Amino acid sequence: MSGFRFALQASGAASPGAWRDLARKTEDLGYSTLYVPDHLDDQWAPMVAVTVAAEATTTLRVGTLVLDNDFRHPVVLAKEAATLDVVTGGRFEFGIGAGWLRADYEQSGIRMDQPAVRVARLAESLAIMRAMWRDGNATFEGEHYCVTAALGAPAPFTPGGPPLVVSVVPSLSAGYIGPEVAAEAVVEKYTERVRWAREAAGARAADLELQCWTVTVQVVPNASEVFESTAPLFGLTPDQLRAAPVALIGEAGEIVETLRKRREELGFSYVVVHEAEMDALAPVIAELAGT
């Protein structure tokens, strides 16, 4: 069973100095990683932002949660990710997905294909990048990409390339955050997704570090009342919200026990929260990080 790690997700800051301060505070509070998402709304460009955060800190890991595969060609992205892995001394975590936010595609004019097509394209992209990192070059001919002797330079600091993030989230197939997402946040859906990940990993299943992205964190003494008032906002019952991995609500000790239970039952040891909740979770991190 993996030891607990905690990560913060942030989209940028009011100034370069404020961003560096945020990175240092994230490190000081015991968070393992600072993540930046990848959307075309009001946020910083992720690869640049995480590079600056890494330069401002000494042990903090940085990563993308997650890059949209449709925004970048895999040969170009493999070089960027390997370079970032080199300059951070192996502190980069590579999160990439098939794309989901409809507004990104509408703004950019990039065609938003059906989910199965986007996922197939992502699989080809990963095959190319892994070959470049592992073998030093890639030749690949698929339905979506065709590359010939693509040079994998620089060689990544981490053998085989930066670690790939395995994050379990509700279904985002609707293309926006709405009631459909909440309906997919029940614990039964997470159990199913964890099973998919372990089956896909096969013999490597025991090596997976499963990450859980949370929506709401509230360190409060009246958890039952909060569940009663908050659950209808998600279209869930209080019991469903209490069990849902998207929520962490209760006193610090209650949240500690909730996370231990979720790790035991679902395998989640890597917890991601948003910037607004970084201070609230600090006592939990002090109790659980590394255990």
PDB file of C-alpha atoms in Angstrom:
ATOM      1  CA  MET A   1       0.000   0.000   0.000  1.00  0.00           C
ATOM      2  CA  SER A   2       1.448   3.367  -1.066  1.00  0.00           C
ATOM      3  CA  GLY A   3       2.131   6.015   1.559  1.00  0.00           C
ATOM      4  CA  PHE A   4      -0.047   9.093   1.512  1.00  0.00           C
ATOM      5  CA  ARG A   5       0.872  12.030  -0.693  1.00  0.00           C
ATOM      6  CA  PHE A   6      -0.995  15.279  -1.169  1.00  0.00           C
ATOM      7  CA  ALA A   7      -1.024  17.674  -4.100  1.00  0.00           C
ATOM      8  CA  LEU A   8      -2.310  21.175  -4.733  1.00  0.00           C
ATOM      9  CA  GLN A   9      -3.884  22.256  -8.021  1.00  0.00           C
ATOM     10  CA  ALA A  10      -3.616  25.927  -8.979  1.00  0.00           C
ATOM     11  CA  SER A  11      -4.132  27.809 -12.236  1.00  0.00           C
ATOM     12  CA  GLY A  12      -1.798  30.762 -11.740  1.00  0.00           C
ATOM     13  CA  ALA A  13      -1.308  33.816  -9.551  1.00  0.00           C
ATOM     14  CA  ALA A  14      -1.616  37.592  -9.569  1.00  0.00           C
ATOM     15  CA  SER A  15       2.108  38.047 -10.245  1.00  0.00           C
ATOM     16  CA  PRO A  16       5.300  36.043 -10.773  1.00  0.00           C
ATOM     17  CA  GLY A  17       6.286  36.719  -7.176  1.00  0.00           C
ATOM     18  CA  ALA A  18       2.936  35.509  -5.899  1.00  0.00           C
ATOM     19  CA  TRP A  19       3.289  32.304  -7.897  1.00  0.00           C
ATOM     20  CA  ARG A  20       6.722  31.606  -6.460  1.00  0.00           C
ATOM     21  CA  ASP A  21       5.389  32.337  -2.972  1.00  0.00           C
ATOM     22  CA  LEU A  22       2.525  29.894  -3.557  1.00  0.00           C
ATOM     23  CA  ALA A  23       4.985  27.202  -4.633  1.00  0.00           C
ATOM     24  CA  ARG A  24       7.123  27.726  -1.536  1.00  0.00           C
ATOM     25  CA  LYS A  25       4.080  27.675   0.752  1.00  0.00           C
ATOM     26  CA  THR A  26       2.884  24.464  -0.905  1.00  0.00           C
ATOM     27  CA  GLU A  27       6.271  22.910  -0.155  1.00  0.00           C
ATOM     28  CA  ASP A  28       6.360  24.256   3.425  1.00  0.00           C
ATOM     29  CA  LEU A  29       2.900  22.839   4.236  1.00  0.00           C
ATOM     30  CA  GLY A  30       4.046  19.353   3.307  1.00  0.00           C
ATOM     31  CA  TYR A  31       2.352  18.951  -0.052  1.00  0.00           C
ATOM     32  CA  SER A  32       4.210  16.637  -2.385  1.00  0.00           C
ATOM     33  CA  THR A  33       3.241  18.274  -5.656  1.00  0.00           C
ATOM     34  CA  LEU A  34       1.934  21.455  -7.273  1.00  0.00           C
ATOM     35  CA  TYR A  35      -0.216  20.760 -10.331  1.00  0.00           C
ATOM     36  CA  VAL A  36      -1.413  23.100 -13.074  1.00  0.00           C
ATOM     37  CA  PRO A  37      -4.397  22.236 -15.321  1.00  0.00           C
ATOM     38  CA  ASP A  38      -4.487  22.784 -19.089  1.00  0.00           C
ATOM     39  CA  HIS A  39      -7.401  24.856 -20.333  1.00  0.00           C
ATOM     40  CA  LEU A  40      -7.793  27.880 -22.580  1.00  0.00           C
ATOM     41  CA  ASP A  41      -9.622  29.991 -20.013  1.00  0.00           C
ATOM     42  CA  ASP A  42      -8.050  32.411 -17.519  1.00  0.00           C
ATOM     43  CA  GLN A  43      -5.055  30.367 -16.410  1.00  0.00           C
ATOM     44  CA  TRP A  44      -1.277  30.247 -16.903  1.00  0.00           C
ATOM     45  CA  ALA A  45       0.344  28.000 -19.502  1.00  0.00           C
ATOM     46  CA  PRO A  46       1.066  24.817 -17.546  1.00  0.00           C
ATOM     47  CA  MET A  47       4.551  23.840 -18.733  1.00  0.00           C
ATOM     48  CA  VAL A  48       5.964  27.310 -18.094  1.00  0.00           C
ATOM     49  CA  ALA A  49       4.153  27.676 -14.769  1.00  0.00           C
ATOM     50  CA  VAL A  50       5.423  24.391 -13.344  1.00  0.00           C
ATOM     51  CA  THR A  51       8.975  25.184 -14.460  1.00  0.00           C
ATOM     52  CA  VAL A  52       8.911  28.444 -12.497  1.00  0.00           C
ATOM     53  CA  ALA A  53       7.427  26.667  -9.465  1.00  0.00           C
ATOM     54  CA  ALA A  54      10.175  24.056  -9.569  1.00  0.00           C
ATOM     55  CA  GLU A  55      12.863  26.733  -9.785  1.00  0.00           C
ATOM     56  CA  ALA A  56      11.397  28.476  -6.712  1.00  0.00           C
ATOM     57  CA  THR A  57      11.530  25.321  -4.549  1.00  0.00           C
ATOM     58  CA  THR A  58      13.923  22.523  -3.681  1.00  0.00           C
ATOM     59  CA  THR A  59      11.901  19.361  -3.013  1.00  0.00           C
ATOM     60  CA  LEU A  60       8.431  20.176  -4.346  1.00  0.00           C
ATOM     61  CA  ARG A  61       7.339  18.044  -7.269  1.00  0.00           C
ATOM     62  CA  VAL A  62       5.464  19.752 -10.095  1.00  0.00           C
ATOM     63  CA  GLY A  63       3.092  18.389 -12.688  1.00  0.00           C
ATOM     64  CA  THR A  64       0.269  18.819 -15.147  1.00  0.00           C
ATOM     65  CA  LEU A  65      -3.274  17.773 -14.252  1.00  0.00           C
ATOM     66  CA  VAL A  66      -3.786  17.209 -17.047  1.00  0.00           C
ATOM     67  CA  LEU A  67      -2.487  18.235 -20.462  1.00  0.00           C
ATOM     68  CA  ASP A  68      -4.952  17.927 -23.337  1.00  0.00           C
ATOM     69  CA  ASN A  69      -3.368  15.563 -25.849  1.00  0.00           C
ATOM     70  CA  ASP A  70      -5.136  17.298 -28.731  1.00  0.00           C
ATOM     71  CA  PHE A  71      -3.259  20.555 -28.089  1.00  0.00           C
ATOM     72  CA  ARG A  72       0.258  19.229 -28.785  1.00  0.00           C
ATOM     73  CA  HIS A  73       1.966  16.785 -31.128  1.00  0.00           C
ATOM     74  CA  PRO A  74       3.568  13.900 -29.179  1.00  0.00           C
ATOM     75  CA  VAL A  75       7.052  14.408 -30.676  1.00  0.00           C
ATOM     76  CA  VAL A  76       7.045  18.053 -29.553  1.00  0.00           C
ATOM     77  CA  LEU A  77       5.552  17.238 -26.163  1.00  0.00           C
ATOM     78  CA  ALA A  78       8.014  14.395 -25.541  1.00  0.00           C
ATOM     79  CA  LYS A  79      10.901  16.847 -25.908  1.00  0.00           C
ATOM     80  CA  GLU A  80       9.250  19.417 -23.619  1.00  0.00           C
ATOM     81  CA  ALA A  81       8.444  16.838 -20.936  1.00  0.00           C
ATOM     82  CA  ALA A  82      11.913  15.289 -21.068  1.00  0.00           C
ATOM     83  CA  THR A  83      13.523  18.726 -20.819  1.00  0.00           C
ATOM     84  CA  LEU A  84      11.362  19.589 -17.819  1.00  0.00           C
ATOM     85  CA  ASP A  85      12.285  16.267 -16.218  1.00  0.00           C
ATOM     86  CA  VAL A  86      15.963  17.144 -16.745  1.00  0.00           C
ATOM     87  CA  VAL A  87      15.861  20.709 -15.427  1.00  0.00           C
ATOM     88  CA  THR A  88      13.854  19.710 -12.332  1.00  0.00           C
ATOM     89  CA  GLY A  89      16.093  16.754 -11.517  1.00  0.00           C
ATOM     90  CA  GLY A  90      13.229  14.312 -11.886  1.00  0.00           C
ATOM     91  CA  ARG A  91      10.593  16.322 -10.012  1.00  0.00           C
ATOM     92  CA  PHE A  92       8.124  16.450 -12.918  1.00  0.00           C
ATOM     93  CA  GLU A  93       4.919  14.350 -12.966  1.00  0.00           C
ATOM     94  CA  PHE A  94       3.379  13.959 -16.405  1.00  0.00           C
ATOM     95  CA  GLY A  95      -0.401  14.125 -16.408  1.00  0.00           C
ATOM     96  CA  ILE A  96      -2.066  13.870 -19.825  1.00  0.00           C
ATOM     97  CA  GLY A  97      -5.601  13.125 -20.913  1.00  0.00           C
ATOM     98  CA  ALA A  98      -7.749  12.869 -24.011  1.00  0.00           C
ATOM     99  CA  GLY A  99      -9.385  16.292 -23.567  1.00  0.00           C
ATOM    100  CA  TRP A 100     -12.878  16.894 -22.231  1.00  0.00           C
ATOM    101  CA  LEU A 101     -13.814  20.579 -21.855  1.00  0.00           C
ATOM    102  CA  ARG A 102     -15.990  21.522 -24.804  1.00  0.00           C
ATOM    103  CA  ALA A 103     -15.292  25.244 -24.374  1.00  0.00           C
ATOM    104  CA  ASP A 104     -11.581  24.663 -25.082  1.00  0.00           C
ATOM    105  CA  TYR A 105     -12.393  23.176 -28.459  1.00  0.00           C
ATOM    106  CA  GLU A 106     -14.987  25.813 -29.297  1.00  0.00           C
ATOM    107  CA  GLN A 107     -12.553  28.657 -28.525  1.00  0.00           C
ATOM    108  CA  SER A 108      -9.616  27.181 -30.410  1.00  0.00           C
ATOM    109  CA  GLY A 109     -11.422  25.738 -33.405  1.00  0.00           C
ATOM    110  CA  ILE A 110      -9.747  22.382 -32.740  1.00  0.00           C
ATOM    111  CA  ARG A 111     -12.144  19.604 -33.723  1.00  0.00           C
ATOM    112  CA  MET A 112     -13.569  17.766 -30.746  1.00  0.00           C
ATOM    113  CA  ASP A 113     -13.864  14.179 -31.898  1.00  0.00           C
ATOM    114  CA  GLN A 114     -15.929  11.540 -30.145  1.00  0.00           C
ATOM    115  CA  PRO A 115     -14.435  10.225 -26.866  1.00  0.00           C
ATOM    116  CA  ALA A 116     -13.353   6.896 -28.378  1.00  0.00           C
ATOM    117  CA  VAL A 117     -11.370   8.716 -31.080  1.00  0.00           C
ATOM    118  CA  ARG A 118      -9.697  11.059 -28.606  1.00  0.00           C
ATOM    119  CA  VAL A 119      -8.760   8.158 -26.329  1.00  0.00           C
ATOM    120  CA  ALA A 120      -7.310   6.175 -29.252  1.00  0.00           C
ATOM    121  CA  ARG A 121      -5.261   9.210 -30.278  1.00  0.00           C
ATOM    122  CA  LEU A 122      -3.989   9.566 -26.708  1.00  0.00           C
ATOM    123  CA  ALA A 123      -2.923   5.902 -26.670  1.00  0.00           C
ATOM    124  CA  GLU A 124      -0.897   6.421 -29.855  1.00  0.00           C
ATOM    125  CA  SER A 125       0.630   9.613 -28.469  1.00  0.00           C
ATOM    126  CA  LEU A 126       1.774   7.840 -25.313  1.00  0.00           C
ATOM    127  CA  ALA A 127       3.285   4.990 -27.325  1.00  0.00           C
ATOM    128  CA  ILE A 128       5.368   7.476 -29.320  1.00  0.00           C
ATOM    129  CA  MET A 129       6.536   9.444 -26.295  1.00  0.00           C
ATOM    130  CA  ARG A 130       7.430   6.359 -24.287  1.00  0.00           C
ATOM    131  CA  ALA A 131       9.493   4.998 -27.177  1.00  0.00           C
ATOM    132  CA  MET A 132      11.354   8.294 -27.487  1.00  0.00           C
ATOM    133  CA  TRP A 133      12.111   8.335 -23.760  1.00  0.00           C
ATOM    134  CA  ARG A 134      12.887   4.632 -23.421  1.00  0.00           C
ATOM    135  CA  ASP A 135      14.679   3.865 -26.689  1.00  0.00           C
ATOM    136  CA  GLY A 136      15.999   7.266 -27.719  1.00  0.00           C
ATOM    137  CA  ASN A 137      13.906   7.355 -30.900  1.00  0.00           C
ATOM    138  CA  ALA A 138      10.481   6.416 -32.187  1.00  0.00           C
ATOM    139  CA  THR A 139       9.128   5.157 -35.489  1.00  0.00           C
ATOM    140  CA  PHE A 140       5.390   4.734 -35.433  1.00  0.00           C
ATOM    141  CA  GLU A 141       2.589   4.450 -37.955  1.00  0.00           C
ATOM    142  CA  GLY A 142      -0.936   4.577 -36.596  1.00  0.00           C
ATOM    143  CA  GLU A 143      -4.354   5.902 -37.445  1.00  0.00           C
ATOM    144  CA  HIS A 144      -3.635   9.322 -35.964  1.00  0.00           C
ATOM    145  CA  TYR A 145       0.162   9.768 -35.988  1.00  0.00           C
ATOM    146  CA  CYS A 146       2.995   8.737 -38.261  1.00  0.00           C
ATOM    147  CA  VAL A 147       6.546   9.506 -37.133  1.00  0.00           C
ATOM    148  CA  THR A 148       9.895   8.318 -38.482  1.00  0.00           C
ATOM    149  CA  ALA A 149      13.024   8.012 -36.356  1.00  0.00           C
ATOM    150  CA  ALA A 150      11.862  10.791 -34.025  1.00  0.00           C
ATOM    151  CA  LEU A 151      14.866  11.577 -31.832  1.00  0.00           C
ATOM    152  CA  GLY A 152      14.281  11.327 -28.094  1.00  0.00           C
ATOM    153  CA  ALA A 153      16.611  14.110 -27.039  1.00  0.00           C
ATOM    154  CA  PRO A 154      17.281  15.182 -24.420  1.00  0.00           C
ATOM    155  CA  ALA A 155      17.186  11.890 -22.604  1.00  0.00           C
ATOM    156  CA  PRO A 156      14.936  12.324 -19.539  1.00  0.00           C
ATOM    157  CA  PHE A 157      16.468  12.430 -16.083  1.00  0.00           C
ATOM    158  CA  THR A 158      14.049   9.701 -14.972  1.00  0.00           C
ATOM    159  CA  PRO A 159      14.765   6.358 -16.700  1.00  0.00           C
ATOM    160  CA  GLY A 160      11.948   5.673 -19.138  1.00  0.00           C
ATOM    161  CA  GLY A 161      10.593   9.186 -18.777  1.00  0.00           C
ATOM    162  CA  PRO A 162       8.659  11.148 -16.153  1.00  0.00           C
ATOM    163  CA  PRO A 163       6.030   9.175 -14.210  1.00  0.00           C
ATOM    164  CA  LEU A 164       2.574   9.102 -15.735  1.00  0.00           C
ATOM    165  CA  VAL A 165      -0.182  10.366 -13.446  1.00  0.00           C
ATOM    166  CA  VAL A 166      -3.002   7.873 -12.761  1.00  0.00           C
ATOM    167  CA  SER A 167      -5.838  10.084 -11.557  1.00  0.00           C
ATOM    168  CA  VAL A 168      -9.371   8.793 -10.982  1.00  0.00           C
ATOM    169  CA  VAL A 169     -12.134  11.353 -11.564  1.00  0.00           C
ATOM    170  CA  PRO A 170     -15.860  11.290 -12.320  1.00  0.00           C
ATOM    171  CA  SER A 171     -16.905  10.929 -15.955  1.00  0.00           C
ATOM    172  CA  LEU A 172     -16.429  14.223 -17.836  1.00  0.00           C
ATOM    173  CA  SER A 173     -18.023  13.056 -21.065  1.00  0.00           C
ATOM    174  CA  ALA A 174     -20.644  15.818 -20.895  1.00  0.00           C
ATOM    175  CA  GLY A 175     -17.916  18.320 -21.786  1.00  0.00           C
ATOM    176  CA  TYR A 176     -18.608  20.647 -18.873  1.00  0.00           C
ATOM    177  CA  ILE A 177     -19.013  20.565 -15.097  1.00  0.00           C
ATOM    178  CA  GLY A 178     -22.691  20.046 -14.301  1.00  0.00           C
ATOM    179  CA  PRO A 179     -25.224  17.623 -12.802  1.00  0.00           C
ATOM    180  CA  GLU A 180     -23.994  14.826 -15.058  1.00  0.00           C
ATOM    181  CA  VAL A 181     -20.590  14.924 -13.380  1.00  0.00           C
ATOM    182  CA  ALA A 182     -22.116  14.811  -9.896  1.00  0.00           C
ATOM    183  CA  ALA A 183     -24.130  11.745 -10.814  1.00  0.00           C
ATOM    184  CA  GLU A 184     -20.874   9.987 -11.722  1.00  0.00           C
ATOM    185  CA  ALA A 185     -19.214  10.878  -8.396  1.00  0.00           C
ATOM    186  CA  VAL A 186     -20.780   8.072  -6.337  1.00  0.00           C
ATOM    187  CA  VAL A 187     -18.388   5.581  -4.790  1.00  0.00           C
ATOM    188  CA  GLU A 188     -19.645   2.715  -6.963  1.00  0.00           C
ATOM    189  CA  LYS A 189     -18.420   4.529 -10.079  1.00  0.00           C
ATOM    190  CA  TYR A 190     -14.996   5.017  -8.496  1.00  0.00           C
ATOM    191  CA  THR A 191     -14.818   1.335  -7.615  1.00  0.00           C
ATOM    192  CA  GLU A 192     -15.482   0.539 -11.264  1.00  0.00           C
ATOM    193  CA  ARG A 193     -12.803   2.943 -12.518  1.00  0.00           C
ATOM    194  CA  VAL A 194     -10.219   1.594 -10.108  1.00  0.00           C
ATOM    195  CA  ARG A 195     -10.991  -1.903 -11.383  1.00  0.00           C
ATOM    196  CA  TRP A 196     -10.469  -0.728 -14.978  1.00  0.00           C
ATOM    197  CA  ALA A 197      -7.090   0.772 -14.073  1.00  0.00           C
ATOM    198  CA  ARG A 198      -5.897  -2.338 -12.275  1.00  0.00           C
ATOM    199  CA  GLU A 199      -7.066  -4.633 -15.074  1.00  0.00           C
ATOM    200  CA  ALA A 200      -5.312  -2.478 -17.674  1.00  0.00           C
ATOM    201  CA  ALA A 201      -2.105  -2.509 -15.622  1.00  0.00           C
ATOM    202  CA  GLY A 202      -2.136  -6.290 -15.363  1.00  0.00           C
ATOM    203  CA  ALA A 203       1.034  -7.499 -13.666  1.00  0.00           C
ATOM    204  CA  ARG A 204       1.942  -3.899 -12.853  1.00  0.00           C
ATOM    205  CA  ALA A 205      -1.262  -3.281 -10.866  1.00  0.00           C
ATOM    206  CA  ALA A 206       0.511  -3.474  -7.515  1.00  0.00           C
ATOM    207  CA  ASP A 207       2.867  -0.701  -8.613  1.00  0.00           C
ATOM    208  CA  LEU A 208       0.091   1.801  -9.353  1.00  0.00           C
ATOM    209  CA  GLU A 209      -0.193   4.877  -7.160  1.00  0.00           C
ATOM    210  CA  LEU A 210      -3.846   5.853  -7.448  1.00  0.00           C
ATOM    211  CA  GLN A 211      -4.673   9.511  -7.265  1.00  0.00           C
ATOM    212  CA  CYS A 212      -8.041  11.012  -6.314  1.00  0.00           C
ATOM    213  CA  TRP A 213      -9.079  14.520  -7.348  1.00  0.00           C
ATOM    214  CA  THR A 214     -11.383  16.177  -4.792  1.00  0.00           C
ATOM    215  CA  VAL A 215     -13.961  18.905  -5.337  1.00  0.00           C
ATOM    216  CA  THR A 216     -14.733  20.086  -1.821  1.00  0.00           C
ATOM    217  CA  VAL A 217     -12.699  20.101   1.392  1.00  0.00           C
ATOM    218  CA  GLN A 218     -14.262  21.469   4.569  1.00  0.00           C
ATOM    219  CA  VAL A 219     -12.611  21.027   7.948  1.00  0.00           C
ATOM    220  CA  VAL A 220     -15.612  21.612  10.207  1.00  0.00           C
ATOM    221  CA  PRO A 221     -17.025  20.253  13.489  1.00  0.00           C
ATOM    222  CA  ASN A 222     -20.549  19.647  12.087  1.00  0.00           C
ATOM    223  CA  ALA A 223     -19.983  17.223   9.227  1.00  0.00           C
ATOM    224  CA  SER A 224     -23.479  15.734   9.340  1.00  0.00           C
ATOM    225  CA  GLU A 225     -25.115  19.135   8.924  1.00  0.00           C
ATOM    226  CA  VAL A 226     -22.781  20.021   6.054  1.00  0.00           C
ATOM    227  CA  PHE A 227     -23.521  16.768   4.261  1.00  0.00           C
ATOM    228  CA  GLU A 228     -27.249  17.400   4.674  1.00  0.00           C
ATOM    229  CA  SER A 229     -27.027  20.913   3.219  1.00  0.00           C
ATOM    230  CA  THR A 230     -24.420  20.214   0.529  1.00  0.00           C
ATOM    231  CA  ALA A 231     -25.609  16.896  -0.891  1.00  0.00           C
ATOM    232  CA  PRO A 232     -28.572  18.388  -2.813  1.00  0.00           C
ATOM    233  CA  LEU A 233     -26.150  20.680  -4.677  1.00  0.00           C
ATOM    234  CA  PHE A 234     -24.557  17.539  -6.131  1.00  0.00           C
ATOM    235  CA  GLY A 235     -27.866  15.758  -6.669  1.00  0.00           C
ATOM    236  CA  LEU A 236     -26.783  13.148  -4.126  1.00  0.00           C
ATOM    237  CA  THR A 237     -28.082  11.920  -0.794  1.00  0.00           C
ATOM    238  CA  PRO A 238     -26.049  12.819   2.316  1.00  0.00           C
ATOM    239  CA  ASP A 239     -24.842   9.207   2.590  1.00  0.00           C
ATOM    240  CA  GLN A 240     -23.773   9.183  -1.056  1.00  0.00           C
ATOM    241  CA  LEU A 241     -21.823  12.416  -0.651  1.00  0.00           C
ATOM    242  CA  ARG A 242     -20.188  11.170   2.552  1.00  0.00           C
ATOM    243  CA  ALA A 243     -18.919   8.103   0.665  1.00  0.00           C
ATOM    244  CA  ALA A 244     -17.984   9.971  -2.524  1.00  0.00           C
ATOM    245  CA  PRO A 245     -14.224  10.463  -3.008  1.00  0.00           C
ATOM    246  CA  VAL A 246     -14.879  13.989  -4.361  1.00  0.00           C
ATOM    247  CA  ALA A 247     -15.624  15.263  -0.838  1.00  0.00           C
ATOM    248  CA  LEU A 248     -13.623  15.562   2.389  1.00  0.00           C
ATOM    249  CA  ILE A 249     -15.790  17.029   5.132  1.00  0.00           C
ATOM    250  CA  GLY A 250     -15.417  16.842   8.905  1.00  0.00           C
ATOM    251  CA  GLU A 251     -12.960  17.536  11.678  1.00  0.00           C
ATOM    252  CA  ALA A 252      -9.315  16.875  10.855  1.00  0.00           C
ATOM    253  CA  GLY A 253      -9.396  13.559  12.710  1.00  0.00           C
ATOM    254  CA  GLU A 254     -12.518  12.466  10.830  1.00  0.00           C
ATOM    255  CA  ILE A 255     -10.904  13.300   7.487  1.00  0.00           C
ATOM    256  CA  VAL A 256      -7.792  11.350   8.475  1.00  0.00           C
ATOM    257  CA  GLU A 257      -9.917   8.271   9.139  1.00  0.00           C
ATOM    258  CA  THR A 258     -11.904   8.801   5.931  1.00  0.00           C
ATOM    259  CA  LEU A 259      -8.711   8.876   3.872  1.00  0.00           C
ATOM    260  CA  ARG A 260      -7.355   5.770   5.575  1.00  0.00           C
ATOM    261  CA  LYS A 261     -10.606   3.948   4.812  1.00  0.00           C
ATOM    262  CA  ARG A 262     -10.573   5.054   1.177  1.00  0.00           C
ATOM    263  CA  ARG A 263      -7.006   3.887   0.759  1.00  0.00           C
ATOM    264  CA  GLU A 264      -7.881   0.507   2.223  1.00  0.00           C
ATOM    265  CA  GLU A 265     -11.062   0.058   0.167  1.00  0.00           C
ATOM    266  CA  LEU A 266     -10.207   1.821  -3.109  1.00  0.00           C
ATOM    267  CA  GLY A 267      -6.444   2.210  -3.079  1.00  0.00           C
ATOM    268  CA  PHE A 268      -6.384   6.029  -3.118  1.00  0.00           C
ATOM    269  CA  SER A 269      -3.194   7.269  -1.470  1.00  0.00           C
ATOM    270  CA  TYR A 270      -2.567  10.433  -3.513  1.00  0.00           C
ATOM    271  CA  VAL A 271      -5.035  13.247  -2.803  1.00  0.00           C
ATOM    272  CA  VAL A 272      -5.399  16.421  -4.876  1.00  0.00           C
ATOM    273  CA  VAL A 273      -7.129  19.558  -3.577  1.00  0.00           C
ATOM    274  CA  HIS A 274      -7.586  23.066  -4.915  1.00  0.00           C
ATOM    275  CA  GLU A 275      -5.640  26.156  -3.899  1.00  0.00           C
ATOM    276  CA  ALA A 276      -8.510  27.585  -1.843  1.00  0.00           C
ATOM    277  CA  GLU A 277      -8.371  24.564   0.439  1.00  0.00           C
ATOM    278  CA  MET A 278      -4.612  24.321   0.980  1.00  0.00           C
ATOM    279  CA  ASP A 279      -4.570  25.722   4.526  1.00  0.00           C
ATOM    280  CA  ALA A 280      -7.614  23.774   5.690  1.00  0.00           C
ATOM    281  CA  LEU A 281      -5.999  20.444   4.860  1.00  0.00           C
ATOM    282  CA  ALA A 282      -2.639  21.231   6.499  1.00  0.00           C
ATOM    283  CA  PRO A 283      -3.402  19.367   9.792  1.00  0.00           C
ATOM    284  CA  VAL A 284      -4.406  16.268   7.816  1.00  0.00           C
ATOM    285  CA  ILE A 285      -1.202  16.418   5.788  1.00  0.00           C
ATOM    286  CA  ALA A 286       0.857  16.723   8.962  1.00  0.00           C
ATOM    287  CA  GLU A 287      -0.798  13.559  10.269  1.00  0.00           C
ATOM    288  CA  LEU A 288      -0.771  11.399   7.142  1.00  0.00           C
ATOM    289  CA  ALA A 289       1.926  12.433   4.662  1.00  0.00           C
ATOM    290  CA  GLY A 290       4.325   9.571   4.064  1.00  0.00           C
ATOM    291  CA  THR A 291       2.490   7.085   6.290  1.00  0.00           C
TER     292      THR A 291
END
